Structure formats: C-alpha cells, structure tokens
Coordinates of C-alpha atoms and ligand atoms in Angstrom, one line a residue:
M1 CA 25.5 -17.2 15.1
A2 CA 21.5 -16.7 16.5
D3 CA 18.8 -17.8 14.3
P4 CA 18.0 -15.3 11.4
L5 CA 15.5 -12.7 12.3
A6 CA 12.1 -12.7 10.4
F7 CA 11.6 -9.7 7.8
I8 CA 7.8 -9.9 8.8
D9 CA 6.6 -12.3 11.5
L10 CA 3.3 -13.8 10.8
A11 CA 3.8 -16.4 13.3
A12 CA 4.2 -14.2 16.1
Q13 CA 1.2 -12.6 15.3
R14 CA -0.7 -15.5 15.3
R15 CA 0.7 -16.4 18.6
H16 CA -0.6 -13.2 19.7
L17 CA -4.0 -13.9 18.4
G18 CA -4.6 -17.0 20.5
R19 CA -7.5 -19.0 19.2
A20 CA -9.3 -15.9 17.9
V21 CA -8.5 -16.8 14.1
D22 CA -9.0 -20.4 14.3
E23 CA -12.4 -19.9 15.8
A24 CA -13.4 -17.5 13.3
I25 CA -12.3 -19.7 10.4
L26 CA -14.2 -22.8 12.2
R27 CA -17.6 -20.7 12.5
V28 CA -17.2 -20.0 8.5
L29 CA -16.7 -23.8 8.2
D30 CA -20.0 -24.4 10.2
H31 CA -22.1 -21.9 8.3
G32 CA -20.7 -23.0 5.0
L33 CA -21.3 -19.7 3.3
Y34 CA -18.1 -19.2 1.7
V35 CA -18.9 -16.6 -0.8
M36 CA -20.6 -13.4 0.5
G37 CA -21.1 -15.1 3.8
P38 CA -22.2 -12.7 6.7
E39 CA -18.4 -12.1 7.7
V40 CA -18.2 -10.1 4.5
A41 CA -20.7 -7.3 5.3
R42 CA -19.6 -7.0 9.0
L43 CA -16.0 -6.8 8.1
E44 CA -16.9 -3.9 5.6
A45 CA -18.8 -2.2 8.4
D46 CA -15.9 -2.5 11.0
L47 CA -13.5 -1.5 8.1
A48 CA -15.8 1.9 7.4
A49 CA -16.2 2.5 11.4
F50 CA -12.3 2.1 11.6
C51 CA -11.3 4.7 9.0
G52 CA -14.2 6.9 9.2
A53 CA -15.1 6.4 5.3
R54 CA -18.9 6.2 4.4
H55 CA -18.7 2.9 2.3
S56 CA -16.3 0.5 2.3
I57 CA -16.4 -2.3 -0.4
S58 CA -14.4 -5.5 0.0
C59 CA -12.8 -7.3 -3.0
A60 CA -10.5 -10.0 -4.0
N61 CA -7.2 -7.9 -3.9
G62 CA -5.7 -4.3 -4.1
T63 CA -5.1 -4.7 -7.8
D64 CA -8.9 -5.3 -8.5
A65 CA -9.5 -2.7 -5.9
L66 CA -7.8 0.1 -8.0
A67 CA -9.4 -1.6 -11.6
L68 CA -12.7 -1.7 -10.1
I69 CA -12.6 2.3 -9.5
L70 CA -11.0 3.0 -12.9
M71 CA -13.9 0.8 -14.4
A72 CA -16.5 2.6 -12.2
E73 CA -14.9 5.9 -13.8
G74 CA -15.3 4.8 -17.3
V75 CA -11.5 5.3 -17.8
K76 CA -10.7 4.1 -21.4
A77 CA -8.4 4.1 -24.0
G78 CA -6.9 7.6 -24.9
D79 CA -7.2 8.5 -21.2
A80 CA -4.1 9.3 -19.2
V81 CA -4.1 8.4 -15.5
F82 CA -1.0 9.8 -13.6
C83 CA 0.9 7.7 -11.1
P84 CA 4.3 7.4 -9.5
A85 CA 7.0 4.8 -11.3
F86 CA 8.5 4.1 -7.8
T87 CA 5.6 1.9 -6.7
F88 CA 4.7 -1.9 -7.0
A89 CA 3.5 -2.6 -10.6
A90 CA -0.1 -2.8 -9.6
T91 CA -0.7 0.9 -9.5
A92 CA 0.2 1.3 -13.4
E93 CA -1.1 -1.9 -14.2
A94 CA -4.6 -1.4 -13.1
V95 CA -4.4 1.6 -15.6
A96 CA -3.2 -0.4 -18.5
L97 CA -5.8 -3.2 -17.8
V98 CA -8.5 -0.9 -18.4
G99 CA -7.0 0.2 -21.7
A100 CA -5.6 3.6 -20.5
T101 CA -2.1 5.1 -20.7
P102 CA -0.3 5.2 -17.2
V103 CA 1.8 8.4 -17.5
F104 CA 4.7 8.4 -14.7
V105 CA 5.2 11.2 -12.2
D106 CA 8.5 11.7 -10.2
I107 CA 8.3 11.4 -6.5
C108 CA 9.8 13.6 -3.6
Q109 CA 13.1 12.3 -2.2
D110 CA 11.9 12.8 1.6
T111 CA 8.8 10.8 1.5
F112 CA 9.1 8.6 -1.6
N113 CA 5.6 9.9 -2.5
L114 CA 4.3 11.6 -5.7
D115 CA 5.7 15.3 -6.4
P116 CA 2.9 17.5 -7.2
T117 CA 5.3 19.6 -9.6
S118 CA 6.3 16.8 -11.5
L119 CA 2.3 15.9 -11.7
R120 CA 1.7 19.3 -13.5
A121 CA 4.3 19.0 -15.6
A122 CA 3.2 15.4 -16.6
V123 CA -0.4 16.7 -17.4
S124 CA 1.0 19.3 -19.9
L125 CA 3.2 16.6 -21.5
A126 CA 0.2 14.1 -21.6
K127 CA -2.1 16.8 -23.3
D128 CA 0.9 17.5 -26.1
R129 CA 0.7 13.8 -26.8
G130 CA -2.9 14.2 -27.4
L131 CA -4.0 12.0 -24.3
N132 CA -7.1 13.1 -22.0
P133 CA -5.7 13.6 -18.4
A134 CA -8.3 11.8 -16.5
G135 CA -7.2 11.4 -13.0
V136 CA -4.1 10.8 -10.7
I137 CA -3.5 7.7 -8.4
A138 CA -1.4 8.8 -5.5
V139 CA 0.6 5.8 -3.8
D140 CA 1.3 6.3 0.1
L141 CA 4.6 4.3 -0.3
F142 CA 6.0 2.4 2.7
G143 CA 2.9 3.4 4.8
Q144 CA 3.0 7.2 5.0
P145 CA 0.4 9.1 3.1
A146 CA 1.4 11.4 0.2
D147 CA 1.2 15.4 0.6
Y148 CA -2.7 15.3 -0.3
D149 CA -3.1 19.2 0.4
A150 CA -0.7 19.9 -2.4
I151 CA -2.0 17.0 -4.7
E152 CA -5.6 17.9 -4.3
V153 CA -4.7 21.3 -5.5
A154 CA -2.8 20.4 -8.4
A155 CA -5.8 17.8 -9.3
A156 CA -8.5 20.2 -8.8
Q157 CA -6.6 22.7 -11.1
E158 CA -6.0 20.4 -14.0
G159 CA -9.6 18.7 -13.6
L160 CA -8.3 15.2 -12.3
W161 CA -10.2 12.9 -10.0
L162 CA -8.0 11.5 -7.3
L163 CA -7.3 8.1 -6.1
C164 CA -5.5 7.1 -3.3
D165 CA -3.5 3.8 -3.5
A166 CA -3.3 2.9 0.3
A167 CA -2.3 -0.6 -0.1
Q168 CA 0.5 -0.1 2.4
S169 CA -0.9 2.8 4.5
F170 CA -4.3 1.6 5.6
G171 CA -4.4 2.7 9.3
A172 CA -2.5 5.8 8.9
S173 CA -3.7 9.7 9.0
Y174 CA -2.7 12.8 7.1
K175 CA -3.0 15.8 8.8
G176 CA -6.0 14.5 11.0
R177 CA -7.7 12.8 7.9
P178 CA -7.6 8.9 8.2
V179 CA -6.5 6.9 5.1
G180 CA -9.8 6.0 3.4
T181 CA -11.4 9.5 3.7
I182 CA -9.4 11.4 1.5
G183 CA -9.8 11.7 -2.5
R184 CA -12.9 10.3 -4.6
A185 CA -11.8 6.9 -3.2
T186 CA -9.1 5.1 -1.7
T187 CA -7.9 1.3 -2.1
T188 CA -6.0 -1.1 -0.1
S189 CA -4.7 -4.5 -0.1
F190 CA -4.8 -7.4 2.5
F191 CA -2.0 -9.3 0.9
P192 CA -0.7 -11.1 3.9
A193 CA 2.6 -9.0 4.2
K194 CA 0.7 -5.7 4.4
P195 CA 0.1 -4.0 7.7
L196 CA -3.4 -5.4 8.0
G197 CA -3.3 -8.6 6.1
C198 CA -5.2 -11.6 5.8
Y199 CA -4.3 -15.4 5.0
G200 CA -4.3 -15.1 1.3
D201 CA -5.5 -12.2 -1.1
G202 CA -7.9 -9.4 -0.2
G203 CA -8.3 -5.7 -1.0
A204 CA -11.0 -2.8 -0.2
V205 CA -12.2 0.3 -1.6
F206 CA -13.5 3.3 0.4
T207 CA -15.3 6.3 -0.7
D208 CA -18.1 8.6 0.8
D209 CA -19.9 8.7 -2.6
A210 CA -23.1 6.5 -2.2
E211 CA -23.5 6.1 -6.1
L212 CA -19.9 5.3 -6.7
A213 CA -20.2 2.7 -3.9
G214 CA -23.2 1.1 -5.7
V215 CA -21.4 0.7 -9.0
L216 CA -18.4 -1.1 -7.2
R217 CA -20.4 -3.4 -5.3
S218 CA -22.2 -4.4 -8.6
L219 CA -19.0 -4.3 -10.6
R220 CA -17.0 -6.6 -8.0
N221 CA -20.3 -9.1 -8.7
H222 CA -20.3 -9.5 -12.3
G223 CA -22.2 -6.2 -12.9
Q224 CA -25.3 -7.4 -10.9
G225 CA -28.3 -5.3 -10.5
V226 CA -31.0 -5.1 -8.1
D227 CA -32.4 -8.5 -9.9
R228 CA -29.7 -11.0 -9.3
Y229 CA -30.1 -12.4 -12.8
D230 CA -30.3 -9.0 -14.5
N231 CA -26.5 -7.9 -15.0
V232 CA -26.7 -4.1 -15.6
R233 CA -23.1 -3.7 -16.5
V234 CA -20.0 -5.8 -17.6
G235 CA -18.3 -6.5 -14.1
T236 CA -16.0 -9.1 -13.1
N237 CA -15.6 -11.6 -10.2
S238 CA -13.8 -9.9 -7.5
R239 CA -15.6 -10.9 -4.2
L240 CA -13.5 -11.1 -0.9
D241 CA -13.8 -14.8 0.4
T242 CA -15.7 -15.3 3.4
L243 CA -12.7 -17.1 5.1
Q244 CA -10.6 -14.0 4.5
A245 CA -13.2 -11.7 5.9
A246 CA -13.4 -13.5 9.2
V247 CA -9.7 -13.5 9.4
L248 CA -9.7 -9.8 9.1
I249 CA -12.3 -9.3 11.6
E250 CA -10.0 -10.5 14.0
K251 CA -6.9 -9.0 13.0
L252 CA -8.5 -5.6 12.7
R253 CA -9.2 -5.9 16.6
I254 CA -5.5 -6.2 17.3
F255 CA -4.5 -3.6 14.6
P256 CA -4.6 -0.5 16.5
G257 CA -2.1 -1.9 19.0
E258 CA 0.1 -3.0 16.2
I259 CA 0.2 0.3 14.7
G260 CA 1.7 1.6 17.9
A261 CA 4.1 -1.1 18.1
R262 CA 5.2 -0.4 14.3
D263 CA 5.5 3.3 15.4
R264 CA 7.8 2.4 18.4
V265 CA 10.1 0.3 16.3
A266 CA 10.4 2.7 13.7
N267 CA 11.3 5.5 16.2
R268 CA 14.0 3.3 17.9
Y269 CA 15.6 2.6 14.5
G270 CA 15.5 6.2 13.7
E271 CA 17.3 7.2 16.8
Q272 CA 20.0 4.6 16.6
L273 CA 20.5 5.0 12.8
G274 CA 19.8 8.6 12.1
D275 CA 23.4 9.7 12.3
L276 CA 24.8 7.0 9.7
A277 CA 22.2 6.3 7.2
V278 CA 19.1 8.5 5.6
V279 CA 16.3 7.3 8.0
P280 CA 12.7 7.8 6.7
K281 CA 10.7 11.0 7.6
V282 CA 7.2 11.1 8.4
M283 CA 5.5 14.6 7.2
E284 CA 4.6 17.0 9.8
G285 CA 0.7 16.2 11.0
A286 CA 1.3 12.8 9.3
T287 CA 1.5 9.3 10.7
S288 CA 2.5 6.1 9.0
V289 CA 1.9 2.5 9.6
W290 CA 5.4 1.5 8.4
A291 CA 4.7 -1.1 5.9
Q292 CA 8.3 -0.7 5.2
Y293 CA 11.3 0.8 7.2
T294 CA 13.4 2.0 4.3
L295 CA 16.8 3.5 4.8
R296 CA 18.7 5.4 1.9
L297 CA 22.4 4.6 1.3
P298 CA 23.8 7.3 -0.9
G299 CA 27.1 6.8 -2.0
R300 CA 27.2 3.3 -0.4
D301 CA 27.7 -0.2 -2.0
R302 CA 24.2 -1.4 -1.3
N303 CA 24.8 -4.9 -2.2
A304 CA 27.6 -5.1 0.2
V305 CA 25.6 -3.6 3.3
Q306 CA 22.8 -6.3 2.0
S307 CA 25.3 -9.3 2.1
F308 CA 26.8 -8.1 5.5
L309 CA 23.5 -7.9 7.2
A310 CA 22.2 -11.2 5.8
A311 CA 25.5 -12.8 7.3
A312 CA 24.5 -11.4 10.6
G313 CA 21.1 -13.0 10.3
V314 CA 19.3 -9.9 9.3
P315 CA 17.0 -9.9 6.3
T316 CA 16.5 -7.0 4.0
A317 CA 14.7 -6.3 1.0
I318 CA 14.8 -3.9 -1.8
Y319 CA 11.7 -2.0 -2.6
Y320 CA 12.0 -1.3 -5.4
P321 CA 15.2 -1.9 -7.4
V322 CA 13.6 -1.1 -10.9
P323 CA 11.1 1.8 -11.1
L324 CA 8.0 1.2 -13.4
H325 CA 9.1 3.2 -16.3
R326 CA 12.3 1.0 -16.4
Q327 CA 10.5 -2.3 -16.5
T328 CA 9.8 -3.9 -19.9
A329 CA 5.9 -3.9 -19.9
Y330 CA 5.9 0.1 -19.1
A331 CA 8.9 1.3 -20.5
H332 CA 6.7 2.6 -23.6
C333 CA 4.6 4.8 -21.3
P334 CA 5.4 8.6 -20.9
T335 CA 7.2 9.9 -18.3
A336 CA 7.0 13.7 -16.6
P337 CA 9.5 16.0 -19.0
G338 CA 13.3 15.2 -18.2
G339 CA 12.4 11.6 -16.8
L340 CA 12.2 10.6 -13.2
P341 CA 15.5 11.4 -11.8
V342 CA 14.5 11.0 -8.0
S343 CA 12.7 7.5 -8.8
D344 CA 16.0 6.6 -10.7
R345 CA 18.4 7.6 -7.8
L346 CA 16.2 6.3 -4.9
A347 CA 15.8 3.0 -6.4
A348 CA 19.7 2.4 -6.2
E349 CA 20.0 3.7 -2.7
V350 CA 17.1 2.2 -0.8
I351 CA 16.9 -1.0 1.6
S352 CA 14.4 -2.0 3.7
L353 CA 14.8 -3.5 7.3
P354 CA 12.8 -5.9 9.0
M355 CA 9.6 -4.3 10.4
H356 CA 6.7 -5.8 12.2
P357 CA 5.0 -5.2 15.3
Y358 CA 6.6 -8.2 17.3
L359 CA 10.0 -7.2 17.1
T360 CA 11.2 -6.9 20.7
E361 CA 13.8 -4.2 21.8
A362 CA 16.5 -6.9 21.6
M363 CA 15.7 -7.8 18.1
Q364 CA 15.6 -4.0 17.2
D365 CA 18.8 -3.6 18.7
R366 CA 20.5 -6.7 16.8
V367 CA 19.1 -5.1 13.7
T368 CA 20.6 -1.7 14.3
A369 CA 24.0 -3.0 15.5
A370 CA 24.3 -4.9 12.5
V371 CA 23.5 -1.8 10.2
R372 CA 26.0 0.2 12.3
A373 CA 28.5 -2.3 11.5
A374 CA 28.0 -2.9 8.1
L375 CA 28.0 1.0 7.5
S376 CA 31.5 1.5 9.6
H377 CA 32.9 -1.0 7.5
R378 CA 32.4 1.7 4.6
A379 CA 30.6 -1.0 2.9
Ligands
PLP401 C1 1.3 0.2 -4.0 C2 0.6 -1.3 -4.0 N1 -0.5 -1.0 -4.9 C3 -1.4 -2.0 -5.3 C4 -0.8 -3.4 -4.7 C5 -1.8 -4.5 -5.1 O1 -2.3 -5.1 -3.8 P1 -2.6 -6.6 -4.1 O2 -1.2 -7.4 -4.0 O3 -3.5 -7.2 -3.2 O4 -3.2 -7.0 -5.5 C6 0.2 -3.5 -3.9 C7 0.8 -4.8 -3.0 O5 0.9 -5.7 -3.5 C8 0.9 -2.4 -3.5 O6 1.9 -2.4 -2.7

C-alpha cells in the first residue's frame, strides 16, 4: 500500500515557504526581543489589514482570546453566556473560567453552527433559572461563519453582546463581511493545525472598538496602565511570543493562496462524494476556510468506515464525538429547553477527511476513492 496520507501536512507547507520562516526566526534570534518585539506590532497591523478590523490584539492562544474579552466585558458569576455545545471545549471553558455559566444552545444541522431559534429559547430558560443573560459566543465551526444576520437580530432583541469564536474561520467571510469585523469582537487561534497556524500556541482578538482594544492590550499584559509600573486592573500574562509573530507574518503572506487551495479541495471532495454522503454546505453568500472537511454519515457504522479508511492509508478524525453538555466538566450547565438533539445526532454522524492546501488532485482522488469504497461496502 502507498504511504498513508497526512491529515494536515505542515511539512509540505514548510517546503512551500522555503527559507522565509527560517530567516524570520533568525532575525528574532539576532535582535533578541523575545517578548513584545517589533514583529508583534507588525503582525497585528498585518492581521488588521488582512481582515479589515480596526484593532487587532495578539495574545497567547485562542482560549485566552475568549477569556480576555469576557474579562473586558466584566462577565461574572450569575451571568449566562450562550454558546453551542458542538464545539471545542475552549468556547465554554473561557466562560466558566471567569465564573459565569455557559448555557448550551443547539446547532443547525446543515452548517454545524448556532441555531438562533434555540438561542432565544435558551435565553428564556436562563432567565427562569435566575441567571442574567449577558452575551452569546457564536462559533464558526469547521471554517464557515455562523448565520450572523439572524444571530445579530436575536442578540439585539435579547440585549446580548455578540462574540465570534473564529478559531476555525479566520480568513472566511459572511455576506461580504470578513470574519474579524462581525460582532462586538472576534477571537481566533493560531494553534498549528488551524488554517492560519504558528509553530506553537498563539491567538488574537479583533474589534472595531478602540476603548475595548485598549482594555484588551492592558489585560493581556497584567493590567498594565500607561505607566508601566502602575497596573490599573487585574490582568494576566497572555502575550504572543515574538518568534510566533515572526512565523505568522510569513505564513499570512501565503494564506490567501492557501485558502483558494483549500476551497478547490473542498469542491472536488463535494463533487466526488455528494451522491454517497452528506457533504458540507456553505451558506449562500458565505465562504469557508475549511478548517475541517466534515461528512455526515447518517445510518452508517462510523467506526467501520473509519477503520476501512485507516487501512487504505486515509486518516480521519471525529470532531466532536461528545458535545460539551455531555462532558464531565460541563454536564451540570443548562441547555436550551428540550436538550440539544441536533448536537447529539451530529456528534454520532460526523467524520472529517484529510484537509490542507497541499493535497494534490491525485491525493484527493485517493481519499474520495477510499471513501466511496468504504461506503459502498455498506459499512
Ligand atoms: C472553536 C475553538 N475555540 C477556541 C479554541 C481555542 O484555541 P487555542 O487552542 O489556541 O487555545 C479552538 C482551538 O483549539 C477552537 O477550535
């Protein structure tokens, strides 16, 4: 059998980058400003220019990015923050970390993203339980923005601020609005496997609000005020390393080309698999950066499909097998009335295929041929 394919191929990306990242790292080693060196401000400017946000504040990771905004908004015990349960733990974790209550909302089965109807029902439930509805964190799962027109209306009617967790979608857009310019603020992650990843941990916040941006800059650096030795609020240490900023500056240059390549892979997968499996759909007017390419296999034995593909050298992953409301740390948190049937069902149906910009057409064909073989086996 040919060698197994890579699920995400950072080595291929490194070859494509040539010496650019090596040289960028060497420049940092030469100037030695490892914390808040010049590359940090330069990256922030580049990121803001890329997505059109007025302010871009880098930080240590995507989880901190969420927590920093919650801290800036003064979210506290007794507050309810609404978020999907079909997401990575960090979304709800940030809420719990500031002492507030995550209230879980169901998702739409076609997009895997927050369902505005379920959001409204969850807000009533939270009020009935004596919680103070504070805000909503919409997640752009697998790279596609949530349905922001509908979510913004629901959030405004319920008096909630809107935070966009774009850990998986930086580089995408919603009806002409780039991710990073929607809501009160947007967060992203530069974890290595993300569409725009660094070589370690990293994250950023985007906002158009100058005052909020100032508070976030202070919070990520121990609550520092204008005078370096006068800490004006309780903050934390959540700065992005200069080395990671230097890596990201180089990776951002090739990011638009990579997004195009991801889209081509997704389109070919869709063409070749759409008759056999439920392939992901991008909403009219939106674009995805395809952090994951996730099929739904209703009525199939997913484990058998996964084993068949592994034997054919096609790695797969399950994002996410257990929604947060079923996980030990979050099982006590409220859910929208009636539970989260769509999240539960999709957690049992999904399977993600190899997805990265360096998948050749031959590799893509190998993936789709193996999936077709697995599914025609009535696995
Ligand atoms: C939806 C979502 N939110 C938040 C995070 C947290 O990002 P990080 O791993 O950089 O803390 C991730 C990624 O890991 C994520 O996928």
